[in-house]
PDB file of C-alpha atoms in Angstrom:
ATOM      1  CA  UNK A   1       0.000   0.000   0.000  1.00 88.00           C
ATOM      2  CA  UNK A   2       0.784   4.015  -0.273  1.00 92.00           C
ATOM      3  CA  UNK A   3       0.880   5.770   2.608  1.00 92.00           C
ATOM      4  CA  UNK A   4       0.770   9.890   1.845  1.00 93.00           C
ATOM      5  CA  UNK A   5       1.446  12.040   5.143  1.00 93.00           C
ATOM      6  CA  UNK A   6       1.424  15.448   4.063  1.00 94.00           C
ATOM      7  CA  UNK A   7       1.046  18.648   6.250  1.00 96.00           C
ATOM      8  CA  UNK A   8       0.577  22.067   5.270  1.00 97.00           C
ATOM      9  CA  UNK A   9       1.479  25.011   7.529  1.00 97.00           C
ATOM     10  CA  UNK A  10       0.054  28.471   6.620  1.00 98.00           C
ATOM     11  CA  UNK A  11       1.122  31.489   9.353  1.00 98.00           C
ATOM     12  CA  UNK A  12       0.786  35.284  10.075  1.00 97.00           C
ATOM     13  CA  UNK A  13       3.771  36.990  11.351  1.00 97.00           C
ATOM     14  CA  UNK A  14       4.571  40.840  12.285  1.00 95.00           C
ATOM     15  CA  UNK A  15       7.718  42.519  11.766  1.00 93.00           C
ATOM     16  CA  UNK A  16       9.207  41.306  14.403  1.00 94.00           C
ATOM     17  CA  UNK A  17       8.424  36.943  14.090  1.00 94.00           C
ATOM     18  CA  UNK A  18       6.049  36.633  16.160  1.00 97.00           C
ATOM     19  CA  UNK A  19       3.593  34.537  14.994  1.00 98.00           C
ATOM     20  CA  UNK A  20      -0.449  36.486  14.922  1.00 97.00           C
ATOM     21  CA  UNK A  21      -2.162  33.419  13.281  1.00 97.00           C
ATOM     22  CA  UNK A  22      -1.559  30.277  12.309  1.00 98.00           C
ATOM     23  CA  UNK A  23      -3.479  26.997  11.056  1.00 98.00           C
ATOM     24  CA  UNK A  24      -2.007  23.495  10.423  1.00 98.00           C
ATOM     25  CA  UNK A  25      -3.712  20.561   8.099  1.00 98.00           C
ATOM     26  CA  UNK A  26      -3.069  17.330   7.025  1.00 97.00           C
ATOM     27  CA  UNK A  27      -3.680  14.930   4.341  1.00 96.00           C
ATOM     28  CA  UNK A  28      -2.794  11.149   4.881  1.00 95.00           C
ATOM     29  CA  UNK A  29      -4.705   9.032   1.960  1.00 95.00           C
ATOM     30  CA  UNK A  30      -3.933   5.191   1.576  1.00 95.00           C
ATOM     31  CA  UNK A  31      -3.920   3.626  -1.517  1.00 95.00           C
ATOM     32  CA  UNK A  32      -3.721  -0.303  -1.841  1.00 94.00           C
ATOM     33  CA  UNK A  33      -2.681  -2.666  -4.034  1.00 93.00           C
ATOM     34  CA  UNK A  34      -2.565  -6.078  -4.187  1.00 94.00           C
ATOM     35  CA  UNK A  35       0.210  -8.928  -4.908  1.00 93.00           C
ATOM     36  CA  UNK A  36      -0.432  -8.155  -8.584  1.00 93.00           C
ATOM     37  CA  UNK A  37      -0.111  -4.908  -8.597  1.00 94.00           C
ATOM     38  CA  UNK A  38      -3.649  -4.123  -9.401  1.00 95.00           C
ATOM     39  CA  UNK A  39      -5.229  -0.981  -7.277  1.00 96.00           C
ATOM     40  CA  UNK A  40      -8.078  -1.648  -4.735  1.00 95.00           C
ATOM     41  CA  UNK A  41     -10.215   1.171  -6.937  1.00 94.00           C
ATOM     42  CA  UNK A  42     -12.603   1.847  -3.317  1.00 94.00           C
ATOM     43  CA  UNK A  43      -9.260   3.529  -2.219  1.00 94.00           C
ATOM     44  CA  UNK A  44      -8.968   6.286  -4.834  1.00 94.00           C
ATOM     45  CA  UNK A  45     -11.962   7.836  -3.720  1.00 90.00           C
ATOM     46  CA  UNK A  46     -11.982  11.437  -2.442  1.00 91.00           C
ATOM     47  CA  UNK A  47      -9.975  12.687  -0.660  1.00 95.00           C
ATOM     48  CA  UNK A  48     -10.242  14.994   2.026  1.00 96.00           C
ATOM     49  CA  UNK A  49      -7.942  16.212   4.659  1.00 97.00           C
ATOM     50  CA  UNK A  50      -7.578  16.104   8.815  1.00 98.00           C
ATOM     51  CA  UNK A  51      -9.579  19.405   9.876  1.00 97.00           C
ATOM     52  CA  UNK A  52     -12.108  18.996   6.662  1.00 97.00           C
ATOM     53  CA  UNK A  53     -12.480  15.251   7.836  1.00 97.00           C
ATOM     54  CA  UNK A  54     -13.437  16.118  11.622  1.00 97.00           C
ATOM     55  CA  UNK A  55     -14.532  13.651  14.006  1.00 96.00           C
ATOM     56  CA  UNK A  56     -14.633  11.190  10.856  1.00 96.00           C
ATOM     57  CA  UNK A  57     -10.970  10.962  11.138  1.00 96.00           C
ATOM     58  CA  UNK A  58     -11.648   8.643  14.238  1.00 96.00           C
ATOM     59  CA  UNK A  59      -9.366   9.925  17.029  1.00 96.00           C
ATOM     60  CA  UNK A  60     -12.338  10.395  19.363  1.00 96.00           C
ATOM     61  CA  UNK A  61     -13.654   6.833  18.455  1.00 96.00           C
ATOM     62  CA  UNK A  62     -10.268   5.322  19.064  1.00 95.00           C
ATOM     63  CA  UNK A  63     -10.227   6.500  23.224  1.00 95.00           C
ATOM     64  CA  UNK A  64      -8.904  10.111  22.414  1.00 95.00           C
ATOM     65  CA  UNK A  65     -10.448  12.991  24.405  1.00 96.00           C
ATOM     66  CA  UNK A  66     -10.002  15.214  21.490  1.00 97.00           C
ATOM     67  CA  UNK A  67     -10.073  14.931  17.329  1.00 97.00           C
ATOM     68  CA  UNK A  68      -6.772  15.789  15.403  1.00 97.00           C
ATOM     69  CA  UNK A  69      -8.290  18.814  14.384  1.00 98.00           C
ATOM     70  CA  UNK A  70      -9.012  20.007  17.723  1.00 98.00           C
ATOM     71  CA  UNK A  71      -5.333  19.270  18.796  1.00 97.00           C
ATOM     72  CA  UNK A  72      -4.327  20.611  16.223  1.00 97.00           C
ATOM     73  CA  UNK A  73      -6.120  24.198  16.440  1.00 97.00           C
ATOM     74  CA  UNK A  74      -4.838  23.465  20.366  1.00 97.00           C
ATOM     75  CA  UNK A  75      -0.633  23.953  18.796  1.00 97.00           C
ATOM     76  CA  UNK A  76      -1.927  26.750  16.558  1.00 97.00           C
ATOM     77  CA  UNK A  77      -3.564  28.762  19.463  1.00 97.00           C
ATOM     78  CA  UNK A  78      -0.434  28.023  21.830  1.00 97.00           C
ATOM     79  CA  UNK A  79       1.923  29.549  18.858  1.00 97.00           C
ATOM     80  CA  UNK A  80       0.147  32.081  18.548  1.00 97.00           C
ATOM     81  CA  UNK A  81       1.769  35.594  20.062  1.00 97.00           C
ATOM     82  CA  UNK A  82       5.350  33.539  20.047  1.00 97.00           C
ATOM     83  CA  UNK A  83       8.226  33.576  17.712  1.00 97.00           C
ATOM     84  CA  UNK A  84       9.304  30.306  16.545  1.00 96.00           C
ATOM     85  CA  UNK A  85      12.590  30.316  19.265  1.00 95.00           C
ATOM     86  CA  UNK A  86       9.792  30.747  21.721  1.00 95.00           C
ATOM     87  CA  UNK A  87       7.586  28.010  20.234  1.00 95.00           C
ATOM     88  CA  UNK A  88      10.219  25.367  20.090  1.00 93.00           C
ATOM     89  CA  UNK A  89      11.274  25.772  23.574  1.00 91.00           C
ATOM     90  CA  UNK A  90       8.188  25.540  24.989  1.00 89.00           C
ATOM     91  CA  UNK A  91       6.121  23.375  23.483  1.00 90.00           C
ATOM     92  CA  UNK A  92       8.483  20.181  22.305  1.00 92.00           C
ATOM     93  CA  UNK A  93      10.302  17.658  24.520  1.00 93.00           C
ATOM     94  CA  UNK A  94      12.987  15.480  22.942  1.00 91.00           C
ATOM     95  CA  UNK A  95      10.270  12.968  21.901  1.00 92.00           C
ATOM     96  CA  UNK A  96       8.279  15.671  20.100  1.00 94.00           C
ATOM     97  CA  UNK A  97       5.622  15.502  22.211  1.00 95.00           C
ATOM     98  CA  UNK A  98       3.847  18.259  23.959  1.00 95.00           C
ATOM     99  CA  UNK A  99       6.200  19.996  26.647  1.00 94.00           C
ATOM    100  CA  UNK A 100       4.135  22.371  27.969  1.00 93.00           C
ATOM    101  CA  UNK A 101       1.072  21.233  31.075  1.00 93.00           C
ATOM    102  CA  UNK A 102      -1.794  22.954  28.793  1.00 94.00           C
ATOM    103  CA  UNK A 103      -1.037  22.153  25.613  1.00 95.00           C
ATOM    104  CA  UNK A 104       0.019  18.428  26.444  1.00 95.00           C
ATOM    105  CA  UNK A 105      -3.830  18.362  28.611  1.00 95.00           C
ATOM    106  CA  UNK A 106      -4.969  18.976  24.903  1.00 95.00           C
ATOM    107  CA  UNK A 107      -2.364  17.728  22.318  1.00 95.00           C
ATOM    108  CA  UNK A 108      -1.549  13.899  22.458  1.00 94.00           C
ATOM    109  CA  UNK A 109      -0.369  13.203  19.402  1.00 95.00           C
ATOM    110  CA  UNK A 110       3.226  13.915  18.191  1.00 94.00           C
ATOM    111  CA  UNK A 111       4.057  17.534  17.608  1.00 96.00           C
ATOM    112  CA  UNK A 112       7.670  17.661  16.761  1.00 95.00           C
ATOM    113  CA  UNK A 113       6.943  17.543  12.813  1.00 95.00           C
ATOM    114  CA  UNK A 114       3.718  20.304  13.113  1.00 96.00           C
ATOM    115  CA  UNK A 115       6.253  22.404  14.611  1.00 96.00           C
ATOM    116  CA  UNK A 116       8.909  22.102  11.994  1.00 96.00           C
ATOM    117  CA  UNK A 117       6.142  22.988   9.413  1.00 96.00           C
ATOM    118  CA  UNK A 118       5.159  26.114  11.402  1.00 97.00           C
ATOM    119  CA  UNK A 119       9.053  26.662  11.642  1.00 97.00           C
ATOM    120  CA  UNK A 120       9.421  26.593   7.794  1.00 96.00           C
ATOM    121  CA  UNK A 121       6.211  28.504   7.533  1.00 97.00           C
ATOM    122  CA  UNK A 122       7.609  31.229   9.368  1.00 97.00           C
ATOM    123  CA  UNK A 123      11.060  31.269   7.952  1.00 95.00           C
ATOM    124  CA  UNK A 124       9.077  31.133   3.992  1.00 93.00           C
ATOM    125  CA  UNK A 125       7.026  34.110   4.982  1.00 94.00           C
ATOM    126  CA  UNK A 126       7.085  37.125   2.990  1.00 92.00           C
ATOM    127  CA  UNK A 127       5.194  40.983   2.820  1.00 92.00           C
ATOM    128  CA  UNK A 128       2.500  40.370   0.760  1.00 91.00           C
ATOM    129  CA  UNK A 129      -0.472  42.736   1.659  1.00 92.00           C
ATOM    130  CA  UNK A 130      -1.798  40.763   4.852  1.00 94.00           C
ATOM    131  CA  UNK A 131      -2.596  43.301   7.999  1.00 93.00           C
ATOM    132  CA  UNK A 132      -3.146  42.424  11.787  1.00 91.00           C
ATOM    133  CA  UNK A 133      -6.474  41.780  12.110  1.00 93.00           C
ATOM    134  CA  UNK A 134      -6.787  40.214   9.191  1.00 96.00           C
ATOM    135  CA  UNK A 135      -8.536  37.002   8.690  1.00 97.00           C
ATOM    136  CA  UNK A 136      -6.222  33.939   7.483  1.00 98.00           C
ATOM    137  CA  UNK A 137      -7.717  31.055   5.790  1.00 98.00           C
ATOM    138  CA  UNK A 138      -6.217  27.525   3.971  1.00 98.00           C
ATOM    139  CA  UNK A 139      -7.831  24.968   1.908  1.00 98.00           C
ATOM    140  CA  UNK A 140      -7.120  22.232   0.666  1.00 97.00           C
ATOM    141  CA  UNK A 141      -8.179  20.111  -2.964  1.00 96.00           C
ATOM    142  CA  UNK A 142      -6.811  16.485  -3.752  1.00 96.00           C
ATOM    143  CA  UNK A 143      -7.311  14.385  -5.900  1.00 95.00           C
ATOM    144  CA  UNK A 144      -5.771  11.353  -7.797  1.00 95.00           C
ATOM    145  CA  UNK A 145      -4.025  12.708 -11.565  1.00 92.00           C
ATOM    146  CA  UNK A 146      -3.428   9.110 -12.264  1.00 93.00           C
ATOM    147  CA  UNK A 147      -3.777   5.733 -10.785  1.00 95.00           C
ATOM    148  CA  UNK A 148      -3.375   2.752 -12.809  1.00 96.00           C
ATOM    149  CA  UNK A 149      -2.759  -0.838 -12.385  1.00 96.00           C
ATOM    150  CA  UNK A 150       0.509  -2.565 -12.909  1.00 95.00           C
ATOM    151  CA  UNK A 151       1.255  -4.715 -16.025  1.00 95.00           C
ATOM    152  CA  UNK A 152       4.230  -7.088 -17.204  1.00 92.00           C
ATOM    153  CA  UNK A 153       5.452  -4.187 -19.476  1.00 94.00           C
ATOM    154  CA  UNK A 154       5.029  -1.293 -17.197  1.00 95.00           C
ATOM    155  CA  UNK A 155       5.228  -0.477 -13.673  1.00 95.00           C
ATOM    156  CA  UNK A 156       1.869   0.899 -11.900  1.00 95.00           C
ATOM    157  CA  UNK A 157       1.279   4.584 -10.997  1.00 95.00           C
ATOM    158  CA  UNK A 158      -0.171   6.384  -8.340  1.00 95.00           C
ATOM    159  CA  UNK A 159      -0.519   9.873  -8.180  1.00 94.00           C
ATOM    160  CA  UNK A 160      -2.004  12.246  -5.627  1.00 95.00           C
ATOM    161  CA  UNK A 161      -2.233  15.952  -6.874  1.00 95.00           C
ATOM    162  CA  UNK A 162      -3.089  18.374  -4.354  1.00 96.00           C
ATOM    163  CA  UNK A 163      -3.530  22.343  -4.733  1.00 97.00           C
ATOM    164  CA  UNK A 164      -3.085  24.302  -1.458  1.00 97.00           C
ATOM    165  CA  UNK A 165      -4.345  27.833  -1.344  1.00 98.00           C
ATOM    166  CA  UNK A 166      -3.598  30.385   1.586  1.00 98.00           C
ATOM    167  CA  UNK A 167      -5.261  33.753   1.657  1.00 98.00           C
ATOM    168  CA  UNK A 168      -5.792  36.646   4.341  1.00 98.00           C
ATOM    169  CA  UNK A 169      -9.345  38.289   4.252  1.00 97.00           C
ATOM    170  CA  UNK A 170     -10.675  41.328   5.356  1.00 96.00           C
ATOM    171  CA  UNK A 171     -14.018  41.281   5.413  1.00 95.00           C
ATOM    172  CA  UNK A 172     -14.557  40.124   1.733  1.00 94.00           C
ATOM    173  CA  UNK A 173     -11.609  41.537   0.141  1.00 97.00           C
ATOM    174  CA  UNK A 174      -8.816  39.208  -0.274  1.00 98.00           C
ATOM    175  CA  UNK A 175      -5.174  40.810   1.222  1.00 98.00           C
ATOM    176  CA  UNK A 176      -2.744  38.455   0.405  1.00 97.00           C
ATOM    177  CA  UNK A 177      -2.839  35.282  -1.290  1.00 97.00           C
ATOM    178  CA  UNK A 178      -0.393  32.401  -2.098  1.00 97.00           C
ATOM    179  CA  UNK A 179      -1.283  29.075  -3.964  1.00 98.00           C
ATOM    180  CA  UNK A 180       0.688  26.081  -4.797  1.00 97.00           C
ATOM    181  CA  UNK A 181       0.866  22.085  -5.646  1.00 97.00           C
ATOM    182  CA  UNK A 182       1.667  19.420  -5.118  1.00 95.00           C
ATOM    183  CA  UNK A 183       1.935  15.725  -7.404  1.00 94.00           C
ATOM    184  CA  UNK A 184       3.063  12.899  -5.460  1.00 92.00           C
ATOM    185  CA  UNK A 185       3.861   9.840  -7.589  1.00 92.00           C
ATOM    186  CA  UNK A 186       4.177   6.381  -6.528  1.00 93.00           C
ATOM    187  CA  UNK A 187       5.197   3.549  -9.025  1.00 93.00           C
ATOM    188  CA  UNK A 188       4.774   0.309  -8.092  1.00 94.00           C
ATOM    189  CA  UNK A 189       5.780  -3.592  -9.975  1.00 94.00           C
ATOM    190  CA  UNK A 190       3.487  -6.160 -11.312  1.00 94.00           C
ATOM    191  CA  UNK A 191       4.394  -8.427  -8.323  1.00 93.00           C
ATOM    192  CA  UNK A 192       3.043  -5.341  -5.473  1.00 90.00           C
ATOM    193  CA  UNK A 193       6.259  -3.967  -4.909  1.00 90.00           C
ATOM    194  CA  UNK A 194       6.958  -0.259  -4.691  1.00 88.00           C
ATOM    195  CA  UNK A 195       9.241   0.609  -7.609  1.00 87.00           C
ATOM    196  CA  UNK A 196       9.693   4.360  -7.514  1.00 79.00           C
ATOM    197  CA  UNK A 197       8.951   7.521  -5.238  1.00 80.00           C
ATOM    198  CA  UNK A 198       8.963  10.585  -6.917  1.00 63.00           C
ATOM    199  CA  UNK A 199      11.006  13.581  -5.326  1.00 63.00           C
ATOM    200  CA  UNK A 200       8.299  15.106  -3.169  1.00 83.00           C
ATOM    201  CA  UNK A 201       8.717  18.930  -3.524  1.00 92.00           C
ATOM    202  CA  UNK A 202       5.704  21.019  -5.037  1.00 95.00           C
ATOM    203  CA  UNK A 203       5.770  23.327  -8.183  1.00 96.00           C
ATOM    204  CA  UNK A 204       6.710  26.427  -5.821  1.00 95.00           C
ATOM    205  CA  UNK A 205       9.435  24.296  -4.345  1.00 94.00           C
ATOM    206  CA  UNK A 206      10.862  22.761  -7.994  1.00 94.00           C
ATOM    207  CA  UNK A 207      10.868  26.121  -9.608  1.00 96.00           C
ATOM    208  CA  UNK A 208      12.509  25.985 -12.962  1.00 96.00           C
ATOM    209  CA  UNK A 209      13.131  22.280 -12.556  1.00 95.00           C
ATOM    210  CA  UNK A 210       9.307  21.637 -13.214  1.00 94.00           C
ATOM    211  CA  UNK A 211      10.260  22.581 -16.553  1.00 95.00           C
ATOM    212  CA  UNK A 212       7.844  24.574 -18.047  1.00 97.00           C
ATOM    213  CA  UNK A 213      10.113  27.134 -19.353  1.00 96.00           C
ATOM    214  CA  UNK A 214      12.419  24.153 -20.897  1.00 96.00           C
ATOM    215  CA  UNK A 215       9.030  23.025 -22.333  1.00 96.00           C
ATOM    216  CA  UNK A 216       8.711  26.475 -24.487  1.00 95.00           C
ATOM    217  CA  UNK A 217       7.069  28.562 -22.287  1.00 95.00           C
ATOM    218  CA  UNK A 218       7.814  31.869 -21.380  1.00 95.00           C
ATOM    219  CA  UNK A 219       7.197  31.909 -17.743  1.00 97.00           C
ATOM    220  CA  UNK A 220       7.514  28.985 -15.478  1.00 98.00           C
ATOM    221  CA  UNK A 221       4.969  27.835 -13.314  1.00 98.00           C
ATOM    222  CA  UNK A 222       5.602  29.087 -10.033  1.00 97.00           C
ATOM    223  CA  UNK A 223       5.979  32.726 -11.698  1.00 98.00           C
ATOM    224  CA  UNK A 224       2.730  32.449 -13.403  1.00 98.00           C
ATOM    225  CA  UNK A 225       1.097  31.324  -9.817  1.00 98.00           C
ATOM    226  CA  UNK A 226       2.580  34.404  -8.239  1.00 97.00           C
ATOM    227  CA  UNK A 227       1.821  36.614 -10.885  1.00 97.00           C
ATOM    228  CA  UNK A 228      -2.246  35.021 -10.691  1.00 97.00           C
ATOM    229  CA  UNK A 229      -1.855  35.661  -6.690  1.00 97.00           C
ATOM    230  CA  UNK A 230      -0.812  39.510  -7.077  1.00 97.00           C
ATOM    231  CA  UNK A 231      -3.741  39.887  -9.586  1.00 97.00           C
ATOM    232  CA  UNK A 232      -6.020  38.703  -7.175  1.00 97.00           C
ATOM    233  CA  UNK A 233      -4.711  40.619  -4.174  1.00 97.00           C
ATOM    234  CA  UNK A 234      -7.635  43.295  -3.545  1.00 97.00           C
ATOM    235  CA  UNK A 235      -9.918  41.847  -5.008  1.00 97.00           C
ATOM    236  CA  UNK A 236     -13.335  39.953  -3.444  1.00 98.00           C
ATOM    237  CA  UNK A 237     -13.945  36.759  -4.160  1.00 97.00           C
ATOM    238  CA  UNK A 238     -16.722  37.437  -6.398  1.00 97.00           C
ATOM    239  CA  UNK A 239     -14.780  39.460  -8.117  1.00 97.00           C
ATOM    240  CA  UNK A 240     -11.841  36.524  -8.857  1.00 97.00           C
ATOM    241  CA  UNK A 241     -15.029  34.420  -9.729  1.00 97.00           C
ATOM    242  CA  UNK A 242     -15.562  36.271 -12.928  1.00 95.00           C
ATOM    243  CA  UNK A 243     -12.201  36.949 -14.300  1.00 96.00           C
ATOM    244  CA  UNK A 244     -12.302  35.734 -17.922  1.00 95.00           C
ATOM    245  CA  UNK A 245     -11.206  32.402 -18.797  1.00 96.00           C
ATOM    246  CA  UNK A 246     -11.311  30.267 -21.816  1.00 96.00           C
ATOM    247  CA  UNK A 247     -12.485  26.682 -22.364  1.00 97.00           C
ATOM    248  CA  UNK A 248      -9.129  25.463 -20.717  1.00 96.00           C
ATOM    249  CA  UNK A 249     -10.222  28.119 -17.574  1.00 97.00           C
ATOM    250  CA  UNK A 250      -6.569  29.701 -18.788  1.00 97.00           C
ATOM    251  CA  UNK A 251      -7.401  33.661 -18.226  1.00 96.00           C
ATOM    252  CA  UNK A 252      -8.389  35.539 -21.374  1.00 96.00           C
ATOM    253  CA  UNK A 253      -7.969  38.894 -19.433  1.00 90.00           C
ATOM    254  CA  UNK A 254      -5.577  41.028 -21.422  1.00 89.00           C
ATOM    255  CA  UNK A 255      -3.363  42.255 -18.644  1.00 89.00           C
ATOM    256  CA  UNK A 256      -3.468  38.808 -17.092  1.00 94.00           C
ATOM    257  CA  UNK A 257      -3.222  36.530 -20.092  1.00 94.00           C
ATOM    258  CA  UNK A 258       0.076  36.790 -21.418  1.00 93.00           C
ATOM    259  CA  UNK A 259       1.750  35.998 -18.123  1.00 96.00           C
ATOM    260  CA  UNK A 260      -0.664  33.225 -17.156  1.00 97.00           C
ATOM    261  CA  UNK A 261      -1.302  31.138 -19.511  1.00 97.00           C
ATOM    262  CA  UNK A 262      -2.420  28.001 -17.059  1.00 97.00           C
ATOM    263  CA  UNK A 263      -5.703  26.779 -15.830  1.00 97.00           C
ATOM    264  CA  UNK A 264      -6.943  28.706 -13.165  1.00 97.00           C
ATOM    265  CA  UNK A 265     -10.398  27.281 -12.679  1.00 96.00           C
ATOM    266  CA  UNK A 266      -8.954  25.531  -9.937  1.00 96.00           C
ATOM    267  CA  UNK A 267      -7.394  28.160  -8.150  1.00 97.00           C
ATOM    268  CA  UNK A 268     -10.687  30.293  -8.444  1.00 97.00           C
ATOM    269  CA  UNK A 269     -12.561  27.643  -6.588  1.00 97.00           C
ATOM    270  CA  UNK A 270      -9.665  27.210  -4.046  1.00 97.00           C
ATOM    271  CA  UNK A 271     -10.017  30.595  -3.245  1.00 97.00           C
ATOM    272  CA  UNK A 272     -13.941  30.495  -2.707  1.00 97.00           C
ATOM    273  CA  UNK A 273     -13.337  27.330  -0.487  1.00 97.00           C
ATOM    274  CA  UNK A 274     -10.656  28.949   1.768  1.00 96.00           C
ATOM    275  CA  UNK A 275     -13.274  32.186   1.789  1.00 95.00           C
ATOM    276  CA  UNK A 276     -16.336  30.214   3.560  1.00 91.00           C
TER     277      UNK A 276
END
């Protein structure tokens, strides 16, 4: 079987590191296969992540007094008015479980990696038009690109794309915004043995090496995301609802078009779903 365990990290931080908001998410599918290498089709199904999943997930039903969701808001809240020096020292032990009396009473589950990812988030953070007192919102949308069974002549594939959008709000009017993706491939033999992992970076992450300017065009992927997320900056969501797009939901918009010339249908519902 595949195992994904993928967490996402989206902060607010002042001038000074300390962290104003923060939310943390997860998405752990499982895909099987069998000793033939042929995929158990009931799980490629939707997928939906941690905090969207709720008391489905099954923490409470297992003995847990609280859901991974609500443990995780607990870390978030507890970062929240630290830097990250102050967040590591307080809330961690060596076993990367929760140091501190409160946040142990409501975290149980291991913490060391959530805190790395708020870490990174904090150290990746740039100005981008976000205020104190704004609202900051993630969402999550995954789905399976590919998953097909494994042959004599060629190798199974699994893939798991997932498009992560994080935006600050206030009241309708979207401040800052960043998007980006993720495709997680997983090959696998005709005998149910995993062949190949794919380096698991997303497009932001890759940069050039995705390859789009290698492929012929003129801007690469992660410039044409951050060139969709300025556009959108100031706008409402309504607003980034109806921007022009073609057939392929690439933007027909003059002074958009000839910068982005990707599909951004699903980065305009992203945006709605982080909104509600």
């Amino acid at each position: 079987q595949i195992k994904y365990d993928i967490t996402v990290a989206a902060v607010m931080v002042d001038d000074d590191g300390v962290i104003l908001d923060c939310i943390i998410d997860s998405i752990a599918p499982t895909v099987k296969f069998d000793a033939n290498g042929f995929i158990d089709a009931a799980t490629v199904g939707d997928v939906m992540s941690k905090n969207e999943l709720g008391e489905a997930y099954g923490m409470k039903a297992a003995g847990s007094k609280y859901e991974w969701n609500e443990q995780a808001a607990a870390l978030c809240a507890y970062a929240i008015g630290k830097t990250v020096e102050e967040l590591k020292s307080g809330a961690v032990n060596e076993s990367g479980m929760a140091a501190d009396a409160d946040l142990a009473s409501k975290a149980s589950i291991y913490i060391g990696g959530y805190v790395g990812a708020i870490e990174e988030a904090v150290k990746n953070a740039t100005v981008s038009g976000a205020q104190a007192g704004d609202d900051l919102r993630l969402a999550i949308s995954c789905g399976y690109g590919k998953a097909e069974d494994a042959t004599a002549e060629k190798n199974g594939t699994v893939q798991l794309d997932c498009d992560i959008a994080v935006v600050t709000m206030n009241a309708d009017v979207i401040t800052s915004c960043i998007i980006d993706s993720l495709q997680a491939k997983v090959s696998f033999d005709a005998v149910g043995a995993l062949a190949e992992m794919g380096q698991m970076l997303t497009k932001g992450q890759l940069g050039e090496a995705y390859g789009m300017k290698k492929a012929g065009s003129a801007y690469e992927w992660n410039e044409q995301v951050a060139y969709f997320c300025d556009y959108v900056t100031g706008k409402t969501v309504d607003q980034i609802l109806t921007i022009a797009v073609n057939e392929k939901t690439a933007p027909t918009d003059a002074d958009i078009s000839t910068t982005v010339t990707i599909a951004v249908g699903g980065f305009q519902a992203l945006i709605q779903k982080a909104a509600q």
